[in-house]
Short mmCIF file of C-alpha atoms in Angstrom, two decimals:
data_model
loop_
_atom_site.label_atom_id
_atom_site.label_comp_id
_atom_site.label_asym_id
_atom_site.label_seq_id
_atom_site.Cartn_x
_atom_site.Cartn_y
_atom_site.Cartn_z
CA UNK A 129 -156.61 68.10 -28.73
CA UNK A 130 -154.27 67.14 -31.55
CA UNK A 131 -155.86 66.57 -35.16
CA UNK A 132 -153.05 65.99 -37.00
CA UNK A 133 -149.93 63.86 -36.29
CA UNK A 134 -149.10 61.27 -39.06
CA UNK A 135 -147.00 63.72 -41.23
CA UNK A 136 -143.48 64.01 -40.34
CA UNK A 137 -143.23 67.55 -41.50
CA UNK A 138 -145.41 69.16 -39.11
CA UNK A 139 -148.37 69.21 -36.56
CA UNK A 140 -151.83 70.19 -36.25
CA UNK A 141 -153.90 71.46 -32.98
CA UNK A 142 -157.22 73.40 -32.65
CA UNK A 143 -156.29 75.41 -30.03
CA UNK A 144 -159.19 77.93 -28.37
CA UNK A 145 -160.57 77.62 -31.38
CA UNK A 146 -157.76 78.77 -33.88
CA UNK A 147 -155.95 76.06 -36.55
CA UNK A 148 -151.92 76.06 -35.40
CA UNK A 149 -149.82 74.39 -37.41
CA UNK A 150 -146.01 73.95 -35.97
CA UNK A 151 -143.71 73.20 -39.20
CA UNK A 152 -140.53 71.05 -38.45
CA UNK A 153 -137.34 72.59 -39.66
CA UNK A 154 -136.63 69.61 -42.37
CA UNK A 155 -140.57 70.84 -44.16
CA UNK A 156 -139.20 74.68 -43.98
CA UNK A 157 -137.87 75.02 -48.02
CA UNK A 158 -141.15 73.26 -49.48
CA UNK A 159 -143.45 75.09 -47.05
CA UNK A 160 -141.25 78.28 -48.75
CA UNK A 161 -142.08 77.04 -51.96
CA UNK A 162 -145.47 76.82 -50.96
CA UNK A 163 -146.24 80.88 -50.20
CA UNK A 164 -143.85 81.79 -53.18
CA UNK A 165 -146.19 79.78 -55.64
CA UNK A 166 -148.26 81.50 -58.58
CA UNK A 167 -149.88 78.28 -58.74
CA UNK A 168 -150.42 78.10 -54.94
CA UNK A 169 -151.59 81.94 -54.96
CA UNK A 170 -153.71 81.28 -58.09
CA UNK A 171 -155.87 79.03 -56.12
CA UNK A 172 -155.68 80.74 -52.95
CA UNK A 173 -157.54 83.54 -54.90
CA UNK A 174 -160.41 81.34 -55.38
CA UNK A 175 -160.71 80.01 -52.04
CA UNK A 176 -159.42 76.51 -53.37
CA UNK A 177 -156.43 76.30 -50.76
CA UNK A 178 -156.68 76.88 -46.99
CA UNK A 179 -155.79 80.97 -45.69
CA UNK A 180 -152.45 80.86 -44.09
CA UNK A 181 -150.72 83.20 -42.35
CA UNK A 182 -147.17 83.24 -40.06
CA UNK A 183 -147.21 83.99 -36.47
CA UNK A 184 -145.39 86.75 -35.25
CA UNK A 185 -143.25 86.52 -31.66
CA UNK A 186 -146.59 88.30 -29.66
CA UNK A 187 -148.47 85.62 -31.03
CA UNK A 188 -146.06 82.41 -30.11
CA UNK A 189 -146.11 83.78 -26.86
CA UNK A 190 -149.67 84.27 -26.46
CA UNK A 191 -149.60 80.47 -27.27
CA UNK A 192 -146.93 79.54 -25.30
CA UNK A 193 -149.51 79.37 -22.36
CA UNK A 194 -151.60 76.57 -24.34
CA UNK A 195 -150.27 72.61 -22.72
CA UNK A 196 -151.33 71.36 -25.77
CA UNK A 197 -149.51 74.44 -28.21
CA UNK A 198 -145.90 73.25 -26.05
CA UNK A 199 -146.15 69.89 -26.61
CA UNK A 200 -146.32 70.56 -30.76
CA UNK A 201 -143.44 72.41 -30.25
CA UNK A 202 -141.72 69.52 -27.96
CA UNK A 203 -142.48 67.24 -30.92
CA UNK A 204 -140.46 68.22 -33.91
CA UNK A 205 -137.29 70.88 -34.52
CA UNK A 206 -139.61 73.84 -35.34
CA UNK A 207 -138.91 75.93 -38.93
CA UNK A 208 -142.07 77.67 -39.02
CA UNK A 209 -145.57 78.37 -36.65
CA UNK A 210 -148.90 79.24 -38.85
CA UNK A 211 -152.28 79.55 -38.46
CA UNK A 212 -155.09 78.78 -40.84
CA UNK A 213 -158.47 80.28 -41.23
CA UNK A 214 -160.80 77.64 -39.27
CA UNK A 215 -163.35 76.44 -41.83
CA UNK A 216 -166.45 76.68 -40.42
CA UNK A 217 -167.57 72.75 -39.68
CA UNK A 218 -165.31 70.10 -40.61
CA UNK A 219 -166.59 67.03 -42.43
CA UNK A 220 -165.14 64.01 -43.55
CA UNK A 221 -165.49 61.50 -46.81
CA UNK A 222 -167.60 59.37 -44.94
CA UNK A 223 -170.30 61.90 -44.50
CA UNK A 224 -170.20 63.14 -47.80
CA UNK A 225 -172.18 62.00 -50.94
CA UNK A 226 -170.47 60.77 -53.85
CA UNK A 227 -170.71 64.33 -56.19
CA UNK A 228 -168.49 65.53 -52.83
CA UNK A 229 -165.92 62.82 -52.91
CA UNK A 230 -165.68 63.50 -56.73
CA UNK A 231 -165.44 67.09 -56.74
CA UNK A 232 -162.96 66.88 -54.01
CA UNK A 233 -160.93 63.93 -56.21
CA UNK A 234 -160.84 66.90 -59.61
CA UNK A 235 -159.74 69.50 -56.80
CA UNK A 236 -156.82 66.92 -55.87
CA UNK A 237 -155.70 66.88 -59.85
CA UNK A 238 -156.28 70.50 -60.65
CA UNK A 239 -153.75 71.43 -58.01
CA UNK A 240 -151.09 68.83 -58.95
CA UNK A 241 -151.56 69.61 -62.86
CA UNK A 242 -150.48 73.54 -61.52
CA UNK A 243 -147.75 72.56 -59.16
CA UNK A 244 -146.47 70.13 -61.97
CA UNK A 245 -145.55 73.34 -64.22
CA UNK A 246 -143.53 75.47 -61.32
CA UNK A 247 -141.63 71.74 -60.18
CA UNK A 248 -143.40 71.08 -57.44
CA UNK A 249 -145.79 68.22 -56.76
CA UNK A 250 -148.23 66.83 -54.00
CA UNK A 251 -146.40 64.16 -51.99
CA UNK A 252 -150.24 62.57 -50.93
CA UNK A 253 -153.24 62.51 -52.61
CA UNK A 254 -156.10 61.78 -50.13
CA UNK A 255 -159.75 63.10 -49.59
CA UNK A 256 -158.88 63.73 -45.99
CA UNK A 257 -156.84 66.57 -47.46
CA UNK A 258 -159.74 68.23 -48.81
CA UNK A 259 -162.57 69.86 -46.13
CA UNK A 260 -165.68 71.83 -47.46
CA UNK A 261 -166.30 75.73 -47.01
CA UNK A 262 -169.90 75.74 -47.47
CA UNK A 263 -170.13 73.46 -50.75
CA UNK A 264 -166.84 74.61 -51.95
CA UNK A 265 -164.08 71.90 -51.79
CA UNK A 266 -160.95 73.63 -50.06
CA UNK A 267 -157.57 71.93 -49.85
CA UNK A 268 -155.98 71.98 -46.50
CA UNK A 269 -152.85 70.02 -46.14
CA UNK A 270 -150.48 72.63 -46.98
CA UNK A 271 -147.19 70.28 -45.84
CA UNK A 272 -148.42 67.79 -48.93
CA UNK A 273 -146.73 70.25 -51.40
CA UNK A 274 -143.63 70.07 -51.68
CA UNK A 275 -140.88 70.67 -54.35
CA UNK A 276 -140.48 67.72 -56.86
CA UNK A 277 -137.37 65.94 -58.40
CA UNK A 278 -137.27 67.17 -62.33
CA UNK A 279 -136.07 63.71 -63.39
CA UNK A 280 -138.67 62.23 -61.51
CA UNK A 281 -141.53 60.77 -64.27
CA UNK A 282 -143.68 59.23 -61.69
CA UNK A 283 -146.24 60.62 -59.35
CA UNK A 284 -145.85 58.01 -56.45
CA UNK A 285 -149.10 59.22 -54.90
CA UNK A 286 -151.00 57.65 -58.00
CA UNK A 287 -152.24 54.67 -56.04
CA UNK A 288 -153.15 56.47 -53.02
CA UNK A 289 -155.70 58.48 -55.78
CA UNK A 290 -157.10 55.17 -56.88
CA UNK A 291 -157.69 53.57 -53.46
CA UNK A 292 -159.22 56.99 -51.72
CA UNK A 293 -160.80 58.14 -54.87
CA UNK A 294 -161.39 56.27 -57.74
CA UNK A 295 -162.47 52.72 -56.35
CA UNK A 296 -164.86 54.58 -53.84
CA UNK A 297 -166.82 56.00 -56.36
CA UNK A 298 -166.25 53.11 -58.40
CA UNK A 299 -167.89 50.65 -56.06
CA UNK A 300 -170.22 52.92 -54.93
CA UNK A 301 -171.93 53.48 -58.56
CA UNK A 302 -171.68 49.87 -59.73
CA UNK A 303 -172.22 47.83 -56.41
CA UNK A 304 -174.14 50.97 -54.27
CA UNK A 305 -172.00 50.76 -51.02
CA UNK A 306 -172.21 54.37 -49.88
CA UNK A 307 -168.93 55.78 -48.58
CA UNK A 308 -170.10 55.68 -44.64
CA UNK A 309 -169.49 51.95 -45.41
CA UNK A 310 -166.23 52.48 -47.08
CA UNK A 311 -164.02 54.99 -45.03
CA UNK A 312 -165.27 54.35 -42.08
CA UNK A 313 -163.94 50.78 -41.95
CA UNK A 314 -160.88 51.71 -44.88
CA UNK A 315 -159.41 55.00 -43.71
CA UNK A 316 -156.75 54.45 -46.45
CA UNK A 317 -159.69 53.61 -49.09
CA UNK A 318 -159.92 50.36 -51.11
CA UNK A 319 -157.32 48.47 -52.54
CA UNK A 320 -157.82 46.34 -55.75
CA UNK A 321 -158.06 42.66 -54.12
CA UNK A 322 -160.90 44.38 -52.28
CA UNK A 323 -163.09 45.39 -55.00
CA UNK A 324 -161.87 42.54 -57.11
CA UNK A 325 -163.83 40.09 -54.77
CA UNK A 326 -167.34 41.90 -55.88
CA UNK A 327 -167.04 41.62 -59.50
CA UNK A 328 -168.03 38.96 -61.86
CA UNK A 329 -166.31 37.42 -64.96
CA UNK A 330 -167.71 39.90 -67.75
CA UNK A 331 -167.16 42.92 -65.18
CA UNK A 332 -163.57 41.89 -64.58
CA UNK A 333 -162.61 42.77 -68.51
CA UNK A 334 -165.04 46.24 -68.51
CA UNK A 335 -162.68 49.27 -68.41
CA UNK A 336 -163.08 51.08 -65.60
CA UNK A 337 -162.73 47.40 -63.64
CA UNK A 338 -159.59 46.21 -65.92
CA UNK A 339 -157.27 48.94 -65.29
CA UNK A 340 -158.48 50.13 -61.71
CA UNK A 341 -159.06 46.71 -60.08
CA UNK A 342 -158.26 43.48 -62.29
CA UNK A 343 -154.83 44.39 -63.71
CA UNK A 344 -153.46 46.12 -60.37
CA UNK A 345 -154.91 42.45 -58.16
CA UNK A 346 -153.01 40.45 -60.87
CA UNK A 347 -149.70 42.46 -60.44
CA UNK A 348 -150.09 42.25 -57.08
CA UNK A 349 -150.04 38.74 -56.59
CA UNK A 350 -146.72 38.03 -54.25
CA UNK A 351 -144.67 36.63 -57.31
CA UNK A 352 -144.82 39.54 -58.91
CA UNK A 353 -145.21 42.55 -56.27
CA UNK A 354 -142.45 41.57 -54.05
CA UNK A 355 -139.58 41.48 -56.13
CA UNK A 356 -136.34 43.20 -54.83
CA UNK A 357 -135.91 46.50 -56.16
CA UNK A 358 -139.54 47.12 -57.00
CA UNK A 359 -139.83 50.28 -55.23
CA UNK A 360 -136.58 51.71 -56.01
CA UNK A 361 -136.98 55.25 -57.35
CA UNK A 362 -135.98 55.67 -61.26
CA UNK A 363 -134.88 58.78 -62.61
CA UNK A 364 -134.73 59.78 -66.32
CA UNK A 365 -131.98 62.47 -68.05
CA UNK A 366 -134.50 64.57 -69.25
CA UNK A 367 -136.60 66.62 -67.29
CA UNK A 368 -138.54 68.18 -69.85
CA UNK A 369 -139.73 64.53 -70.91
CA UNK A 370 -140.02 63.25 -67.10
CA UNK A 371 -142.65 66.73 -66.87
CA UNK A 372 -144.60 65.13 -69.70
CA UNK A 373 -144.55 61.37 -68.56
CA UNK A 374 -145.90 63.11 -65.55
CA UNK A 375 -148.94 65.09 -66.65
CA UNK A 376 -149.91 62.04 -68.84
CA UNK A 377 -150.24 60.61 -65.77
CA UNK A 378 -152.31 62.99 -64.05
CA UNK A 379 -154.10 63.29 -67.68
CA UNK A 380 -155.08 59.32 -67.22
CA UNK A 381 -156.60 59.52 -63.65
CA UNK A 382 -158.50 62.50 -64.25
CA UNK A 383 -159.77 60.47 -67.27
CA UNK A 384 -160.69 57.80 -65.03
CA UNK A 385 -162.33 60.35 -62.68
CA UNK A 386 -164.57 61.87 -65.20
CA UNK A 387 -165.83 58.46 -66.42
CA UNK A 388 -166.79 58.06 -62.20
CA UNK A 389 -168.29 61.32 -62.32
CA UNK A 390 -171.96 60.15 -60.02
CA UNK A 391 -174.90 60.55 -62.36
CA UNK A 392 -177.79 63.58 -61.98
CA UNK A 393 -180.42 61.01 -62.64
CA UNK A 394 -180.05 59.26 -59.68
CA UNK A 395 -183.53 58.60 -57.73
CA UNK A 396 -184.44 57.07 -54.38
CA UNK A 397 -186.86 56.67 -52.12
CA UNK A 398 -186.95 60.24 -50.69
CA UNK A 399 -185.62 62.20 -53.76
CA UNK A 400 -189.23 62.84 -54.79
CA UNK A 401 -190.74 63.01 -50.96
CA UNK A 402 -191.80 66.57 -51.22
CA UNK A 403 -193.68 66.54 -54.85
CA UNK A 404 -195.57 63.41 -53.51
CA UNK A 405 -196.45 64.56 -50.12
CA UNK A 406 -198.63 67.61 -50.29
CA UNK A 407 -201.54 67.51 -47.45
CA UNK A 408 -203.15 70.59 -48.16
CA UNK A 409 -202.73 73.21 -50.76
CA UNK A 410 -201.82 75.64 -47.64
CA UNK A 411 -199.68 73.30 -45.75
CA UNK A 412 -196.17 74.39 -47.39
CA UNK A 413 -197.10 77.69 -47.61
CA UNK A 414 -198.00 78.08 -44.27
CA UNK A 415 -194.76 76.27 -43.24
CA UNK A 416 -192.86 78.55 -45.32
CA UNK A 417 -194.06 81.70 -43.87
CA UNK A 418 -193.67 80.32 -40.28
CA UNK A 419 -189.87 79.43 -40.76
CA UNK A 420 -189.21 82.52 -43.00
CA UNK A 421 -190.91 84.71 -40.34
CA UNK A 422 -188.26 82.71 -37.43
CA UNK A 423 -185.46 83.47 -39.21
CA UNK A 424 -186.17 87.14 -39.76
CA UNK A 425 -186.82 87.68 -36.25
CA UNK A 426 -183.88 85.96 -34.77
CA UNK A 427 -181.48 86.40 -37.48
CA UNK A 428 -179.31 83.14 -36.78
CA UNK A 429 -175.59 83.08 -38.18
CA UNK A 430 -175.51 78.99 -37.96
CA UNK A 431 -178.26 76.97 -38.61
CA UNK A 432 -178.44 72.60 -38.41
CA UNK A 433 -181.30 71.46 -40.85
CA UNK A 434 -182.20 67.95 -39.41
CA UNK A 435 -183.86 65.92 -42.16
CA UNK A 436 -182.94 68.10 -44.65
CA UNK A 437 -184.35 66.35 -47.53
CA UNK A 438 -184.60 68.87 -51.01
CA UNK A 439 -182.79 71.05 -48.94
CA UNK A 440 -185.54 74.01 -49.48
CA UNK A 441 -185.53 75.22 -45.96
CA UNK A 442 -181.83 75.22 -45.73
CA UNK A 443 -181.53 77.23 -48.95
CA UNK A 444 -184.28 79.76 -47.30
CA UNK A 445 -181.74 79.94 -44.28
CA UNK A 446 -178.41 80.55 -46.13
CA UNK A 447 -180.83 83.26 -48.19
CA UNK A 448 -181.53 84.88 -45.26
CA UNK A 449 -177.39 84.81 -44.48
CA UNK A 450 -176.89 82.01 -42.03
CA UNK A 451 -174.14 79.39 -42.26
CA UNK A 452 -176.62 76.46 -42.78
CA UNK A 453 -175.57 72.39 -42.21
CA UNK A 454 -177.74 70.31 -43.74
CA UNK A 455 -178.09 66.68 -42.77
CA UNK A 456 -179.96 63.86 -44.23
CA UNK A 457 -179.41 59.86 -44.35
CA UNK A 458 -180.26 59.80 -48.26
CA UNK A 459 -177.27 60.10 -50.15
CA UNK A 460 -178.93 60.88 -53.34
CA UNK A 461 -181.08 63.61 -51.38
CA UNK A 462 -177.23 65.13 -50.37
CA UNK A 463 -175.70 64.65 -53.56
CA UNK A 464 -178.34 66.78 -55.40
CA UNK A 465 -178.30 69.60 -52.58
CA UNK A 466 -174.71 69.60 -52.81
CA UNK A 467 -174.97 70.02 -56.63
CA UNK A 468 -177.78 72.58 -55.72
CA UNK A 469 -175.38 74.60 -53.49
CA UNK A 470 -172.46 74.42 -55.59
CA UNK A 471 -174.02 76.10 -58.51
CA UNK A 472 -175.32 78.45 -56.32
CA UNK A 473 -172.50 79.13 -54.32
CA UNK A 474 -174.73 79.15 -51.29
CA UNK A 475 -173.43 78.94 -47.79
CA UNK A 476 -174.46 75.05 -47.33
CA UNK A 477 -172.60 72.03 -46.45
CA UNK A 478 -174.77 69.27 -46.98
CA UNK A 479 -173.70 65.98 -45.02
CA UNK A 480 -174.98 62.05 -44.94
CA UNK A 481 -175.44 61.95 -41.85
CA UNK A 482 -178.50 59.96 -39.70
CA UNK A 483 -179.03 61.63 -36.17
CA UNK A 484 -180.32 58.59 -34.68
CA UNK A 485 -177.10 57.12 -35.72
CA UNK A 486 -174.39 60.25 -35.63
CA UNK A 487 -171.07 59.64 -36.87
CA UNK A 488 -168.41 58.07 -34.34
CA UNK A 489 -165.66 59.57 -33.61
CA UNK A 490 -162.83 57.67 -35.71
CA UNK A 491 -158.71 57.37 -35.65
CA UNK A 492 -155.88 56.63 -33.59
CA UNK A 493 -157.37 56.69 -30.04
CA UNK A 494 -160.60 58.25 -31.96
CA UNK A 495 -159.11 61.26 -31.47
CA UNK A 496 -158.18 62.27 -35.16
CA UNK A 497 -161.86 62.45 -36.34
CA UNK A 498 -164.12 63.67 -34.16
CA UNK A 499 -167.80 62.62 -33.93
CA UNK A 500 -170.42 64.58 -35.25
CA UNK A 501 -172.17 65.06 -32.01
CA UNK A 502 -168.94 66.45 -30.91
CA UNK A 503 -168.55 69.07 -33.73
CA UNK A 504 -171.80 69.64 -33.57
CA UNK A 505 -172.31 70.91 -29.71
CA UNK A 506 -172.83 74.24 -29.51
CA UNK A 507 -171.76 75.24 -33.10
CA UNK A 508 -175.64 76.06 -34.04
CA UNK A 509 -177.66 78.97 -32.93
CA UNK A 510 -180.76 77.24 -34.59
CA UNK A 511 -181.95 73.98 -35.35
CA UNK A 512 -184.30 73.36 -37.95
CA UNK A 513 -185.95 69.85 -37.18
CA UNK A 514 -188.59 69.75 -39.95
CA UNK A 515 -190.90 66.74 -40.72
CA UNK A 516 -188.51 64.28 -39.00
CA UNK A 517 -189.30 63.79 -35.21
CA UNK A 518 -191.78 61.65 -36.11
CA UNK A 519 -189.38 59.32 -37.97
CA UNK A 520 -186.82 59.11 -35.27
CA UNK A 521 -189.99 58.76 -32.89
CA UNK A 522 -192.00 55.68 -34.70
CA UNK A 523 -189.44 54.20 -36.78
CA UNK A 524 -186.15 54.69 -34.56
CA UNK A 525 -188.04 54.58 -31.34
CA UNK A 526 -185.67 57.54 -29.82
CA UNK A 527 -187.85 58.64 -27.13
CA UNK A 528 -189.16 62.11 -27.33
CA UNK A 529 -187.51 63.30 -24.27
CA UNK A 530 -184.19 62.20 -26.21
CA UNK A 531 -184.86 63.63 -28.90
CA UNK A 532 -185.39 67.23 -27.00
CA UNK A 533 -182.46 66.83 -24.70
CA UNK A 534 -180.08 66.25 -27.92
CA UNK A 535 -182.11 69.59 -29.71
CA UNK A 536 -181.03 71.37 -26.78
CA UNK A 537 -177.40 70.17 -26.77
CA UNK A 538 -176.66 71.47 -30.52
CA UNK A 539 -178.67 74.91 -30.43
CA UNK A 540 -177.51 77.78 -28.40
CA UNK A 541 -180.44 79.44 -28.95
CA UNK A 542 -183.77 78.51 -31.60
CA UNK A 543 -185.62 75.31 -32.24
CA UNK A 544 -187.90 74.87 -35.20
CA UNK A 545 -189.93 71.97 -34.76
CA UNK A 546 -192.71 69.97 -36.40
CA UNK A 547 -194.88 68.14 -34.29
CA UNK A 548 -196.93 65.35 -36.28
CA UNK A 549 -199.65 63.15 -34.75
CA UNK A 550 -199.91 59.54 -34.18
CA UNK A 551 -202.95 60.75 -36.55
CA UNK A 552 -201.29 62.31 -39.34
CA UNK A 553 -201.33 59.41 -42.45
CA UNK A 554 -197.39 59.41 -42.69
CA UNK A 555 -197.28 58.71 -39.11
CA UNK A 556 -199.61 55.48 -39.36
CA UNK A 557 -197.80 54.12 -42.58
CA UNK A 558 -194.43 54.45 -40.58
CA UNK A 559 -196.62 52.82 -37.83
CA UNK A 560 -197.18 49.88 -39.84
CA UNK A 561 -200.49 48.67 -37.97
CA UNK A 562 -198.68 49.23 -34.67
CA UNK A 563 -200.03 52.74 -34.27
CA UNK A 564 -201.47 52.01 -30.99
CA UNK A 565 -197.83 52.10 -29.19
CA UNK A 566 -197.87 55.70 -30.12
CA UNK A 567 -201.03 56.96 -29.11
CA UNK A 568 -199.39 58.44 -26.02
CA UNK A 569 -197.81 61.23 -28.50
CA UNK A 570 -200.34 64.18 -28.15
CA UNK A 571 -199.45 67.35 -28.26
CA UNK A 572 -200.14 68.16 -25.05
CA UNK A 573 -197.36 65.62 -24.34
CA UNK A 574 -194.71 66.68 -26.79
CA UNK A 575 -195.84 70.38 -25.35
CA UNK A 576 -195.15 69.02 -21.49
CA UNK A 577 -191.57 67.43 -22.77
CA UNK A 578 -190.64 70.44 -24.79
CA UNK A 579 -191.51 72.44 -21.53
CA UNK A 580 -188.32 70.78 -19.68
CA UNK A 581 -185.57 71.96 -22.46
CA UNK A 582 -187.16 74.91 -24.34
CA UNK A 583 -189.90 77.97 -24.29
CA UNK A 584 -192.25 77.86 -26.61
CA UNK A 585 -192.05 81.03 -28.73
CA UNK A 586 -195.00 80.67 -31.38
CA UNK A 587 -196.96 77.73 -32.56
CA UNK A 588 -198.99 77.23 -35.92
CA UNK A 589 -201.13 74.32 -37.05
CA UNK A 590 -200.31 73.89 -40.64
CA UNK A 591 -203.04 74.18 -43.56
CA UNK A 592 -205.65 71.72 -41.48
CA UNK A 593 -203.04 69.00 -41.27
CA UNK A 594 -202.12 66.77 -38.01
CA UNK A 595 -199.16 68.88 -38.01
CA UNK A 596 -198.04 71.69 -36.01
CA UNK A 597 -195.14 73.92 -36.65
CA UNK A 598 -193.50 75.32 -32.94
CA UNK A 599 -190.76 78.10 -32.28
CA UNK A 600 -188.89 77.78 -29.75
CA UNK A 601 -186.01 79.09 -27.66
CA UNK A 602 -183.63 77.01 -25.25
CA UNK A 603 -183.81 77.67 -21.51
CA UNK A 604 -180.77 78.70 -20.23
CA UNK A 605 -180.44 75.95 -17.43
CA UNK A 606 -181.46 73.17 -19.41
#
């Protein structure tokens, strides 16, 4: 399946699960430019920019065989064939939280400030050109540097920043749309007009508002915007001064970034679940030891936290040297993990993502983004599902059998589940007087549905609770 076909310069295929690349001809010198870099190799060093390497004849050929590897190379004079390492699970902006979008935004600048000093330059500037190794922002869009015209002063991809970058996290802090809302419905991110519609009179004339959304709308107004000539490149006789123009440029929008930068006192209804839900003093012990003692014994190398919340049982999975995914549908709850992770350099990628309502798939024939469910199919040896069946049970109304079928479509292998009864007091607030529609939920009859998808392994009841913690491994033929 293609994943890449909107740049000129190249193409992009997954193909039995390696990343190919097939560079036209006209992309050959700045793809040259690219691998002779300090800059390029400076951040390569740190993991900042995507591993890429040239295939040799053997390996063309090997491709060759591929439908899908001919048809890139029907599509375009070919300079150059490469492979990049495969990250291991692509996300996009519209499952990340806002401390993602912005860390990916200072990644964006940090590579154009370098290129700027060895003349070249990014020719886009667009989250989708940024994917996360763990919680490590990586750039991947190797075609988007290229080398840069020294009289140039102006970095055309400046407004591309503001409408992917800036006015996301602009309208996100001041108006709280989360980015699901934004990218998924504005690929290309928000233009001024857009945002200008939300603010009021006082806001208008604020800062951040005047030079990222008023003055750009008023400029843009047909009398002035579409006046011959307007986007007719202009050169200067100095290079050395076109350079600085240039990084003053960069200087301002990285500015503008840090004054976006998502605060660390953010709160919201789940930030604070686990300090105000303790059942027994034993209960998170006891759940503790029971997942620690799963993950010892079966040793998984990629792990799906469901309802991740804090994040505390995905950091005790990365510990114990899995890949871990966490998902949750707070973005505050993700934006602190992420922050969490980052300083840690752990091996998590925490994503906003609800599983009752999993990302689409999205794009040209919605082919370019894939869903989550589709990433997400057999890319986990274990599932954690921990304090959150009960959610997707009462307040989703997913049937249980549901619920296990889709468990059994994204692990390969182990399921760590918490069963909580119609009983258990979270269960009857979420229940809201209606508790008797659940009653049917025993644990014999979560124990009978389980039966049809997975084995049950172990099973603890935890600290005297209405909750009981299950192990579990898939059956083969379900």
């Amino acid at each position: 399946m293609t994943t890449s076909f909107r740049d000129p310069a190249g193409r992009l295929s997954i193909i039995d699960g390696r990343v190919v690349r097939v560079i036209d001809r006209s992309a050959s010198s700045d793809f040259s430019a690219f691998l002779e870099s300090k800059t390029v190799q400076n951040f390569l060093s740190k993991g900042q920019i995507v591993r890429t390497e040239q295939l040799d004849d053997a390996a063309r050929s090997r491709l060759a065989e591929n439908s899908v590897f001919r048809e890139m190379l029907d599509s375009c004079d070919v300079g150059a064939i490469v492979e990049h390492e495969r990250i291991p699970f692509q996300s996009f902006p519209y499952e990340w939280a806002p401390e993602m979008l912005w860390a990916a935004g200072e990644l964006t600048l940090d590579i154009a400030e370098g290129l700027l000093q060895e003349g070249l330059g990014l020719k886009d500037a667009t989250p989708y050109n940024i994917l996360f190794r763990g919680a490590q922002p990586v750039f991947v869009d190797v075609l988007s540097i290229e080398r840069r015209e020294a009289a140039d002063p102006i970095w055309l991809p400046s407004e591309q920043f503001q409408r992917t970058f800036l006015r996301p996290l602009l309208t996100n802090k001041h108006f709280g749309i989360g980015l699901d809302q934004i990218f998924i419905t504005h690929r290309d991110g928000l233009f001024p007009e857009m945002v200008n519609q939300l603010t009021g009179p006082l806001q208008k004339l604020s800062p951040s508002f005047l030079s990222l959304v008023s003055l750009p709308t008023f400029f843009s107004k047909p009398t002035l915007a579409h006046k011959p000539g307007i986007y007719q490149k202009r050169t200067i006789d100095n290079p050395e001064k076109a350079r600085f123009i240039l990084g003053r440029q960069l200087s301002s929008l990285r500015r503008k970034l840090e004054s976006l930068k998502p605060s660390t006192s953010r709160s919201s209804n789940w930030s604070d679940y686990m300090a105000q839900n303790q059942y027994s003093e034993s209960y998170f012990p006891d759940k503790e030891r029971f997942v620690q003692g799963a993950l010892s014994e079966v040793e998984p190398a990629r792990v799906l936290d469901v309802g991740c919340n804090t994040g505390h049982f995905s950091n005790m999975a990365a510990t114990a040297g899995a890949q871990v995914v966490s998902i949750d549908s707070d973005p505050v709850v993700i934006g602190n993990n992420w922050l969490r992770a980052a300083k840690d350099n752990a091996s998590i990628l925490p994503l906003m993502v609800d599983l009752t309502r999993p990302t689409p798939s999205v794009g040209w024939r919605n082919l370019e983004c894939s869903s989550f469910l589709e990433r997400s199919r057999g890319a986990f040896d274990c599932v954690m599902m921990l304090a959150v069946i009960h959610h997707m049970l009462i307040t989703e109304r997913i049937p249980l059998r549901e619920i296990m079928r889709l468990a059994s479509e994204l692990t390969s292998n182990l399921l760590i589940i918490e069963y909580v009864s119609p009983e258990d007091p979270m269960s009857l607030v979420l229940s809201r007087g209606r508790d008797h529609l659940y009653q049917h939920l025993t644990r014999e009859h979560f124990e009978q549905v389980s039966s049809m998808y997975f084995e049950t392994v172990r099973v603890e009841q935890l600290g005297g609770t209405q909750r009981w913690l299950y192990m579990m491994r898939r059956k083969q033929d379900a």
